[in-house]
Amino acid sequence: LAQATRSKPLRTRPRPQDSRRPPLAGEKMVLIPKKERKQILEHLFKEGVMCVKKDPRACRHNELEDIPNLHVMMVLRSLCSRAYVTEKFNWQWYYYFLTNEGIDYLREVLHLPPQVMPSTLTKQRPTRPALAAMAGEGGEGKGKGKGWGKGKGYGRDE
């Protein structure tokens, strides 16, 4: 009786591909041309972030019109598994954010100089200087500041 129970093979659960995300329906190996991979990486480095709709059958990506959405998904998933980007998933959209290691990796792959930075790390300059805005104030304006409604001659007979 003890030998009969041992003769059955043990069942093991299949190991998931990625514990954070279930595999996509009909997921297979995707071969991505070098030209398209380079376009995706250049766009990611330029912007610093990228969003991808969770739709592998979409014929085009929303930002890169000439590249299939599946190719963008697979390139960014590969970068995420190597910790070059971080991933957030919300309402059927993947949001990928470039990490510092990813910036260094993309500089090396795209042969960029060290002074070039993604637009998320560059400081935006104001459209008008702050000192010019302050210089215009001070006269008699029609603002709601001190004495609102109490202009010259308020309550006086002149």
Tab-separated table of C-alpha atoms in Angstrom:
chain	number	residue	atom	x	y	z
A	1	LEU	CA	0.000	0.000	0.000
A	2	ALA	CA	2.842	2.405	0.795
A	3	GLN	CA	4.529	1.641	-2.530
A	4	ALA	CA	1.360	2.414	-4.481
A	5	THR	CA	1.261	5.995	-3.218
A	6	ARG	CA	4.948	6.517	-3.995
A	7	SER	CA	4.645	5.338	-7.568
A	8	LYS	CA	2.533	8.362	-8.535
A	9	PRO	CA	4.607	11.225	-9.894
A	10	LEU	CA	4.501	14.436	-7.892
A	11	ARG	CA	2.675	17.275	-9.540
A	12	THR	CA	4.470	20.552	-9.609
A	13	ARG	CA	2.975	23.867	-10.485
A	14	PRO	CA	4.354	25.456	-13.648
A	15	ARG	CA	6.734	28.279	-12.870
A	16	PRO	CA	5.404	31.659	-14.025
A	17	GLN	CA	7.395	33.661	-16.558
A	18	ASP	CA	7.181	36.865	-14.565
A	19	SER	CA	5.659	36.783	-11.098
A	20	ARG	CA	4.426	40.392	-11.348
A	21	ARG	CA	2.497	40.067	-14.584
A	22	PRO	CA	0.524	37.241	-16.168
A	23	PRO	CA	1.580	36.333	-19.717
A	24	LEU	CA	-0.310	38.023	-22.519
A	25	ALA	CA	-2.786	36.029	-24.560
A	26	GLY	CA	-1.003	34.312	-27.433
A	27	GLU	CA	2.388	35.581	-26.284
A	28	LYS	CA	5.243	34.279	-28.390
A	29	MET	CA	8.772	35.316	-29.105
A	30	VAL	CA	8.805	38.619	-30.921
A	31	LEU	CA	11.630	39.580	-33.250
A	32	ILE	CA	12.064	43.338	-33.331
A	33	PRO	CA	14.127	44.997	-36.076
A	34	LYS	CA	17.153	46.957	-34.857
A	35	LYS	CA	15.861	50.123	-36.508
A	36	GLU	CA	12.604	49.991	-34.541
A	37	ARG	CA	14.366	49.096	-31.286
A	38	LYS	CA	16.658	52.099	-31.737
A	39	GLN	CA	13.673	54.411	-32.385
A	40	ILE	CA	11.968	53.167	-29.219
A	41	LEU	CA	15.101	53.622	-27.116
A	42	GLU	CA	15.749	57.112	-28.538
A	43	HIS	CA	12.182	58.182	-27.785
A	44	LEU	CA	12.411	56.763	-24.247
A	45	PHE	CA	15.684	58.591	-23.591
A	46	LYS	CA	14.365	61.856	-25.022
A	47	GLU	CA	11.150	61.828	-22.969
A	48	GLY	CA	12.286	59.894	-19.886
A	49	VAL	CA	8.844	58.272	-19.607
A	50	MET	CA	6.672	56.224	-21.927
A	51	CYS	CA	3.110	54.957	-21.793
A	52	VAL	CA	1.900	51.865	-23.620
A	53	LYS	CA	-1.661	50.626	-23.946
A	54	LYS	CA	-2.116	47.000	-22.931
A	55	ASP	CA	-3.214	45.924	-26.375
A	56	PRO	CA	-0.718	43.637	-28.124
A	57	ARG	CA	-2.926	43.505	-31.214
A	58	ALA	CA	-2.890	47.277	-31.754
A	59	CYS	CA	-1.282	47.942	-35.093
A	60	ARG	CA	0.417	51.193	-34.033
A	61	HIS	CA	1.745	52.720	-30.819
A	62	ASN	CA	0.124	55.986	-29.723
A	63	GLU	CA	3.382	58.031	-29.681
A	64	LEU	CA	5.474	56.183	-32.280
A	65	GLU	CA	3.034	55.850	-35.185
A	66	ASP	CA	5.203	53.683	-37.432
A	67	ILE	CA	5.991	51.011	-34.784
A	68	PRO	CA	3.588	48.230	-33.702
A	69	ASN	CA	2.411	48.438	-30.103
A	70	LEU	CA	3.568	44.883	-29.409
A	71	HIS	CA	7.173	45.785	-30.253
A	72	VAL	CA	7.119	48.744	-27.864
A	73	MET	CA	5.606	46.546	-25.142
A	74	MET	CA	8.289	43.887	-25.534
A	75	VAL	CA	11.237	46.315	-25.609
A	76	LEU	CA	10.026	48.086	-22.474
A	77	ARG	CA	9.260	44.792	-20.727
A	78	SER	CA	12.821	43.711	-21.444
A	79	LEU	CA	14.184	46.965	-19.996
A	80	CYS	CA	11.934	46.540	-16.952
A	81	SER	CA	13.250	43.038	-16.269
A	82	ARG	CA	16.787	44.452	-16.260
A	83	ALA	CA	15.712	47.297	-13.888
A	84	TYR	CA	16.420	50.042	-16.431
A	85	VAL	CA	12.831	51.285	-16.190
A	86	THR	CA	10.178	51.065	-13.495
A	87	GLU	CA	6.664	50.069	-14.415
A	88	LYS	CA	3.257	51.262	-13.202
A	89	PHE	CA	0.047	49.710	-14.514
A	90	ASN	CA	-3.223	51.631	-14.355
A	91	TRP	CA	-6.477	51.356	-16.317
A	92	GLN	CA	-5.037	49.084	-19.023
A	93	TRP	CA	-2.003	51.322	-19.602
A	94	TYR	CA	1.611	50.613	-18.712
A	95	TYR	CA	3.659	53.616	-17.586
A	96	TYR	CA	7.427	53.195	-17.760
A	97	PHE	CA	9.844	55.560	-16.002
A	98	LEU	CA	13.553	55.618	-16.774
A	99	THR	CA	15.884	54.910	-13.823
A	100	ASN	CA	19.420	56.263	-13.351
A	101	GLU	CA	20.856	52.892	-14.423
A	102	GLY	CA	18.616	53.041	-17.494
A	103	ILE	CA	19.933	56.489	-18.393
A	104	ASP	CA	23.503	55.191	-18.217
A	105	TYR	CA	22.583	52.105	-20.270
A	106	LEU	CA	20.835	54.144	-22.988
A	107	ARG	CA	23.760	56.570	-23.177
A	108	GLU	CA	26.048	53.634	-23.788
A	109	VAL	CA	23.765	51.952	-26.350
A	110	LEU	CA	22.862	55.146	-28.238
A	111	HIS	CA	26.405	56.609	-27.995
A	112	LEU	CA	25.283	59.858	-26.342
A	113	PRO	CA	27.517	62.323	-24.467
A	114	PRO	CA	27.149	62.550	-20.660
A	115	GLN	CA	25.753	66.095	-20.723
A	116	VAL	CA	22.610	65.011	-22.634
A	117	MET	CA	19.716	64.331	-20.236
A	118	PRO	CA	16.092	63.166	-20.640
A	119	SER	CA	13.476	65.916	-20.631
A	120	THR	CA	12.108	64.705	-17.273
A	121	LEU	CA	15.415	65.619	-15.631
A	122	THR	CA	15.973	68.964	-17.342
A	123	LYS	CA	14.636	71.964	-15.463
A	124	GLN	CA	11.942	73.900	-17.297
A	125	ARG	CA	12.625	77.600	-17.649
A	126	PRO	CA	9.770	79.997	-16.958
A	127	THR	CA	8.289	81.738	-19.983
A	128	ARG	CA	8.733	85.142	-18.369
A	129	PRO	CA	11.334	86.199	-15.816
A	130	ALA	CA	10.181	86.384	-12.195
A	131	LEU	CA	11.727	89.848	-11.623
A	132	ALA	CA	9.837	91.383	-14.534
A	133	ALA	CA	6.519	90.276	-13.044
A	134	MET	CA	7.349	91.893	-9.715
A	135	ALA	CA	8.483	95.177	-11.301
A	136	GLY	CA	5.071	95.781	-12.908
A	137	GLU	CA	3.301	95.889	-9.530
A	138	GLY	CA	3.291	98.803	-7.096
A	139	GLY	CA	1.310	101.486	-8.925
A	140	GLU	CA	-2.384	102.095	-8.669
A	141	GLY	CA	-3.881	98.996	-10.131
A	142	LYS	CA	-7.344	97.599	-10.239
A	143	GLY	CA	-6.437	94.567	-8.154
A	144	LYS	CA	-8.207	93.361	-5.045
A	145	GLY	CA	-5.275	94.301	-2.832
A	146	LYS	CA	-5.248	96.864	-0.026
A	147	GLY	CA	-8.189	99.175	-0.044
A	148	TRP	CA	-10.339	97.289	-2.525
A	149	GLY	CA	-13.134	99.599	-3.608
A	150	LYS	CA	-11.611	102.552	-1.816
A	151	GLY	CA	-9.995	104.605	-4.522
A	152	LYS	CA	-9.214	108.340	-4.497
A	153	GLY	CA	-12.062	110.350	-3.174
A	154	TYR	CA	-13.940	107.431	-1.653
A	155	GLY	CA	-16.418	108.789	0.842
A	156	ARG	CA	-15.263	112.397	0.384
A	157	ASP	CA	-16.983	115.271	-1.230
A	158	GLU	CA	-14.731	116.635	-3.886
